[in-house]
Coordinates of C-alpha atoms in Angstrom, one line a residue:
M1 CA 77.1 10.8 78.6
L2 CA 78.6 7.9 80.4
E3 CA 81.4 8.7 82.9
P4 CA 84.7 8.5 81.0
K5 CA 87.5 6.5 82.5
N6 CA 90.3 9.0 81.9
I7 CA 90.6 12.5 80.6
A8 CA 93.7 14.4 79.4
F9 CA 93.7 18.1 79.9
F10 CA 96.4 19.9 77.9
R11 CA 97.6 23.4 79.0
L12 CA 101.2 24.2 79.2
S13 CA 101.0 28.0 80.0
A14 CA 100.6 30.8 80.9
L15 CA 100.5 31.1 84.7
G16 CA 97.2 33.0 84.8
D17 CA 95.6 30.7 82.3
V18 CA 96.4 27.5 84.2
V19 CA 94.8 29.1 87.3
L20 CA 91.7 30.0 85.4
A21 CA 91.4 26.4 84.3
I22 CA 91.3 24.9 87.8
P23 CA 87.5 25.4 88.4
M24 CA 86.8 23.5 85.2
I25 CA 89.0 20.6 86.5
R26 CA 87.1 20.7 89.8
A27 CA 83.8 20.6 88.0
L28 CA 84.8 17.5 86.1
Q29 CA 86.0 15.8 89.4
T30 CA 82.7 16.6 91.1
A31 CA 80.6 15.2 88.2
W32 CA 82.9 12.2 87.6
P33 CA 84.6 11.2 90.8
D34 CA 86.0 8.0 89.5
C35 CA 87.4 9.5 86.3
K36 CA 91.2 9.8 86.2
I37 CA 92.3 13.2 85.1
T38 CA 95.8 13.8 83.7
W39 CA 97.0 17.4 83.3
I40 CA 99.7 17.7 80.6
T41 CA 101.6 20.8 81.5
S42 CA 105.0 22.4 81.5
S43 CA 107.8 22.7 84.1
A44 CA 107.2 26.5 84.1
V45 CA 103.8 26.3 85.7
Y46 CA 103.7 22.9 87.4
P47 CA 105.3 24.2 90.7
L48 CA 102.1 26.3 91.2
L49 CA 99.7 23.5 90.3
E50 CA 101.5 20.8 92.4
G51 CA 99.2 19.4 95.1
L52 CA 95.9 19.9 93.1
E53 CA 93.8 17.1 94.6
G54 CA 93.0 14.1 92.5
V55 CA 95.0 15.2 89.5
E56 CA 97.9 13.3 87.9
F57 CA 100.4 15.6 86.2
L58 CA 102.4 14.8 83.1
V59 CA 105.1 17.5 82.9
I60 CA 106.7 18.1 79.5
Q61 CA 109.0 20.7 77.9
K62 CA 107.6 22.8 75.1
P63 CA 109.0 21.3 71.9
Q64 CA 111.5 23.3 70.0
K65 CA 112.8 20.9 67.3
I66 CA 111.5 17.9 65.4
K67 CA 113.3 15.5 67.7
D68 CA 111.4 16.9 70.6
Y69 CA 108.1 15.9 68.9
L70 CA 109.5 12.5 68.3
S71 CA 110.3 12.2 72.0
L72 CA 106.8 13.3 72.9
R73 CA 105.3 10.7 70.4
K74 CA 107.3 8.0 72.3
L75 CA 106.1 9.3 75.6
F76 CA 102.4 9.4 74.7
K77 CA 102.4 5.9 73.4
Q78 CA 102.2 4.8 77.0
Y79 CA 98.9 6.6 77.4
E80 CA 95.4 6.2 76.0
F81 CA 92.6 8.6 76.9
D82 CA 88.9 8.6 76.4
I83 CA 88.9 12.4 76.0
L84 CA 91.6 15.0 75.3
I85 CA 90.7 18.6 76.2
A86 CA 93.1 20.5 73.9
S87 CA 92.9 23.9 75.5
Q88 CA 96.0 25.5 74.0
A89 CA 96.0 26.6 70.4
S90 CA 99.4 27.8 69.5
F91 CA 101.1 26.3 66.5
R92 CA 103.7 24.4 68.5
T93 CA 101.1 22.8 70.8
N94 CA 98.8 22.0 67.9
L95 CA 101.5 19.8 66.5
I96 CA 101.5 17.8 69.7
Y97 CA 97.9 16.7 69.5
P98 CA 98.3 14.1 66.8
H99 CA 100.7 12.3 69.1
I100 CA 98.2 12.0 71.9
N101 CA 96.0 8.9 71.8
A102 CA 92.4 9.9 72.6
K103 CA 89.0 8.7 71.3
R104 CA 87.7 12.3 71.4
K105 CA 89.8 15.5 70.9
I106 CA 88.0 18.6 71.9
G107 CA 89.4 22.1 71.2
F108 CA 88.4 25.8 71.2
D109 CA 86.0 27.3 68.7
N110 CA 87.5 29.1 65.6
G111 CA 87.0 32.5 67.3
R112 CA 89.4 31.6 70.1
A113 CA 91.6 29.2 68.3
K114 CA 94.5 30.0 66.0
D115 CA 97.3 28.5 64.0
L116 CA 94.9 25.9 62.3
H117 CA 93.8 24.6 65.7
S118 CA 90.6 23.0 64.2
W119 CA 92.8 20.8 62.0
F120 CA 94.2 19.0 65.0
V121 CA 91.0 18.4 67.0
K122 CA 87.9 16.4 66.2
E123 CA 85.4 18.5 68.1
Q124 CA 85.1 22.2 69.1
I125 CA 83.2 23.9 71.9
P126 CA 80.6 26.5 70.9
A127 CA 81.7 30.1 70.3
A128 CA 81.0 32.6 73.1
D129 CA 82.1 36.1 74.2
E130 CA 83.0 35.4 77.7
H131 CA 85.7 35.6 80.4
L132 CA 88.7 33.2 80.0
A133 CA 87.6 31.3 83.2
E134 CA 84.2 30.7 81.6
G135 CA 86.0 29.7 78.3
F136 CA 87.7 26.9 80.1
M137 CA 84.5 25.9 81.9
G138 CA 83.0 25.7 78.4
F139 CA 84.7 22.3 77.9
A140 CA 82.9 20.9 81.0
K141 CA 79.6 22.3 79.7
Y142 CA 80.2 20.8 76.2
L143 CA 80.7 17.4 77.9
G144 CA 77.3 17.7 79.7
V145 CA 78.7 18.4 83.1
D146 CA 76.8 20.5 85.6
T147 CA 78.8 23.7 86.1
P148 CA 78.6 26.5 88.7
K149 CA 76.0 29.1 87.8
A150 CA 77.6 31.9 89.9
K151 CA 81.2 33.2 90.1
Q152 CA 81.4 32.7 93.8
D153 CA 80.7 29.0 93.3
F154 CA 83.8 28.4 91.1
D155 CA 86.1 26.1 93.0
W156 CA 89.6 27.4 93.0
Q157 CA 92.2 25.2 94.7
I158 CA 95.9 26.2 95.0
Y159 CA 97.7 24.2 97.6
T160 CA 100.2 26.0 99.8
S161 CA 102.2 24.3 102.6
E162 CA 102.1 25.4 106.2
E163 CA 105.7 26.4 105.7
D164 CA 104.8 28.7 102.9
Q165 CA 101.9 30.1 104.8
A166 CA 104.1 30.8 107.9
W167 CA 106.7 32.5 105.6
A168 CA 104.0 34.7 104.2
K169 CA 102.7 35.7 107.6
Q170 CA 106.1 36.7 108.8
T171 CA 106.5 39.1 105.9
R172 CA 103.7 41.3 107.4
N173 CA 104.7 44.0 109.8
K174 CA 101.7 46.4 109.6
A175 CA 98.0 46.2 110.0
K176 CA 97.3 47.0 106.4
Y177 CA 99.3 45.1 103.8
I178 CA 99.2 45.7 100.1
A179 CA 100.9 43.8 97.3
I180 CA 101.7 45.3 93.9
N181 CA 102.6 43.1 91.0
A182 CA 103.6 45.9 88.7
A183 CA 104.7 44.3 85.4
A184 CA 102.6 42.6 82.8
S185 CA 104.1 40.2 80.2
K186 CA 104.0 43.1 77.6
A187 CA 105.1 46.7 78.1
E188 CA 101.9 48.1 76.6
R189 CA 99.8 46.5 79.4
T190 CA 102.1 47.8 82.2
W191 CA 101.4 50.9 84.2
K192 CA 104.5 53.2 84.4
A193 CA 106.8 53.3 87.4
K194 CA 106.0 56.9 88.1
H195 CA 102.3 56.1 88.5
Y196 CA 103.0 53.2 90.9
A197 CA 105.4 55.4 92.9
E198 CA 102.8 58.2 93.3
L199 CA 100.2 55.6 94.2
I200 CA 102.4 54.0 96.9
D201 CA 103.2 57.3 98.5
A202 CA 99.6 58.3 98.6
A203 CA 98.5 55.0 100.1
V204 CA 101.3 54.9 102.7
K205 CA 100.4 58.5 103.7
K206 CA 96.7 57.8 104.0
Y207 CA 96.7 54.3 105.5
D208 CA 100.2 53.8 107.0
C209 CA 100.2 50.6 105.1
Q210 CA 103.0 48.1 104.2
V211 CA 103.7 47.7 100.5
V212 CA 105.4 44.8 98.9
L213 CA 106.4 44.4 95.2
T214 CA 105.9 41.0 93.7
G215 CA 106.9 39.5 90.4
G216 CA 109.1 37.0 88.5
P217 CA 112.8 37.0 87.7
A218 CA 112.5 38.5 84.2
E219 CA 114.8 41.5 83.6
N220 CA 111.9 43.8 82.8
E221 CA 110.1 43.0 86.1
I222 CA 113.3 43.5 88.2
Q223 CA 114.0 46.8 86.5
L224 CA 110.5 48.1 86.9
A225 CA 110.6 47.3 90.6
Q226 CA 113.9 49.1 91.0
D227 CA 112.5 52.1 89.1
I228 CA 109.5 52.3 91.4
Q229 CA 111.7 52.1 94.5
A230 CA 113.9 54.9 93.1
L231 CA 110.9 57.2 92.5
A232 CA 108.9 56.5 95.6
K233 CA 109.6 58.3 98.9
S234 CA 108.0 55.5 100.9
N235 CA 109.7 52.4 102.1
I236 CA 108.9 49.4 99.9
D237 CA 109.5 45.7 100.3
N238 CA 110.9 44.3 97.0
L239 CA 110.4 40.6 96.5
V240 CA 110.5 40.6 92.7
G241 CA 112.4 37.6 91.5
K242 CA 112.9 36.3 95.0
T243 CA 109.9 34.0 95.5
K244 CA 108.9 30.6 94.4
H245 CA 105.4 29.9 92.9
K246 CA 103.9 28.5 96.1
Q247 CA 105.4 31.4 98.1
I248 CA 103.8 34.0 95.9
A249 CA 100.5 32.2 96.2
A250 CA 100.8 32.2 100.0
L251 CA 101.8 35.8 100.0
L252 CA 98.9 36.8 97.9
G253 CA 96.7 35.0 100.3
E254 CA 98.1 37.0 103.2
V255 CA 97.9 40.5 101.9
D256 CA 94.8 42.7 102.1
C257 CA 94.7 43.3 98.4
L258 CA 96.7 43.1 95.2
I259 CA 97.1 45.9 92.7
A260 CA 98.2 44.6 89.2
P261 CA 97.7 45.0 85.5
D262 CA 96.7 42.1 83.2
T263 CA 99.0 39.4 84.5
G264 CA 99.0 35.9 86.0
P265 CA 99.2 36.9 89.7
T266 CA 95.9 38.7 89.4
H267 CA 94.2 35.2 89.0
I268 CA 96.4 33.7 91.7
A269 CA 95.1 36.3 94.1
V270 CA 91.5 35.6 93.1
A271 CA 92.1 31.9 93.8
M272 CA 93.5 32.9 97.2
N273 CA 90.3 34.9 97.9
T274 CA 92.2 38.2 98.0
P275 CA 90.6 41.4 96.5
V276 CA 92.3 42.6 93.3
I277 CA 92.4 46.1 91.9
G278 CA 93.0 45.2 88.3
L279 CA 94.4 47.8 85.9
Y280 CA 93.1 47.4 82.3
A281 CA 93.3 49.4 79.1
V282 CA 94.7 47.2 76.4
A283 CA 92.1 44.4 76.7
R284 CA 88.6 44.5 78.3
S285 CA 88.5 43.4 81.9
G286 CA 85.5 41.2 81.1
L287 CA 87.8 39.0 79.1
S288 CA 90.8 38.6 81.4
G289 CA 90.2 40.7 84.5
P290 CA 89.8 39.5 88.1
Y291 CA 87.0 37.0 87.9
Q292 CA 85.4 37.1 91.3
N293 CA 85.7 40.7 92.4
P294 CA 85.3 43.0 89.3
D295 CA 83.9 45.9 91.4
Y296 CA 87.4 46.9 92.3
T297 CA 88.8 46.9 88.7
V298 CA 89.9 50.0 86.9
D299 CA 88.9 49.5 83.3
V300 CA 89.6 52.3 80.8
Y301 CA 89.4 50.0 77.8
P302 CA 86.3 51.8 76.4
E303 CA 88.2 55.1 76.5
A304 CA 91.3 53.5 74.9
V305 CA 89.2 52.1 72.1
E306 CA 87.8 55.5 71.2
K307 CA 91.0 57.4 71.6
Y308 CA 93.5 55.0 70.0
L309 CA 91.4 52.9 67.7
G310 CA 89.2 55.8 66.6
K311 CA 85.9 54.0 66.9
P312 CA 83.0 53.6 69.5
Y313 CA 83.6 51.0 72.2
N314 CA 80.5 49.0 71.1
E315 CA 82.2 48.3 67.7
A316 CA 85.3 46.7 69.3
G317 CA 85.5 42.9 69.0
W318 CA 85.5 40.9 72.2
H319 CA 89.1 39.9 71.8
E320 CA 90.3 43.2 70.2
R321 CA 93.4 44.8 71.8
V322 CA 94.4 48.4 71.9
H323 CA 98.1 48.2 71.0
H324 CA 99.3 51.6 72.0
A325 CA 102.2 52.5 74.3
E326 CA 100.1 55.2 76.1
A327 CA 96.9 53.3 76.6
M328 CA 97.6 52.5 80.3
D329 CA 98.3 56.2 81.0
L330 CA 94.5 56.7 80.8
I331 CA 94.4 55.2 84.3
S332 CA 94.8 57.9 86.9
V333 CA 96.4 57.5 90.4
D334 CA 93.3 59.2 91.9
V335 CA 91.0 56.6 90.5
V336 CA 93.1 53.7 91.7
M337 CA 93.3 55.3 95.2
G338 CA 89.5 55.5 95.1
Q339 CA 89.4 51.7 94.5
L340 CA 91.9 51.1 97.3
D341 CA 89.6 53.1 99.6
K342 CA 86.8 50.8 98.7
V343 CA 88.9 47.6 99.3
L344 CA 90.3 48.7 102.7
K345 CA 86.9 49.9 103.9
D346 CA 84.9 46.9 102.8

């Protein structure tokens, strides 16, 4: 197809998802260097994306009331796009798409879409069982763009300032430096505090490593960090709720590895080229796990499917979740330590 003059990419959240979308944006820029790309996003994630080369950002608030949609309608009258990539499929965001002027509106396939998403777009990308990063890249493929064939060729770009990098470096005080982002957005995807505490004590004893806890300002994240500190015998640096988006990116670029469940910082660490030991039980790691270094991931999803869903793993749908409070307990400290051994010896 002819190079479009301007493309709108719509993704307001979540933190990990916007990171996973970056390689697709970079692929479009490589194929169409003269095309203007406008990323419509939210104030919650923009601070992490700020500085993405060659991208104009339109930062909006998620609409809550009818008047918010009317305000967005007024705002979008100032813009006209050749293509809208509608990569969010919640009901509230679907209602925004009619207000965006675009000749083509491309959304997800019905398997990945929800809340009547197909009603609000004109075209849909083909269905596929694939990682979320590949799902976003599917939009570029649909548009006929040459996309990377190998994971290592995905172009991740998160800009961090020299000041943020210097701050991250000064947090290190030992040769081996491990970050743990303990909390996921949902309790069922979060490993318990007692497991983290046991892991930290084992890692410090074996490697004399420095451990830092990272996370956002949500009450559950702060409480989990406090619980881990109370249970562990080792000294732990607790930065949960104390860092800005760019600082956390710089920090995850400084540490030797990140240990985390299914959560956004997993993908930030991948973008910063840091090994990730992902902890997965509720969803398959092939869907949302660390994209570039899956060899370190602990994935007990097959066991969880059999134990808590009562069926063979090969009968589970690609997007099927194991909604059980004890699913993450299938992950043992010894297995995670084994993965840590691999990371620190590689």
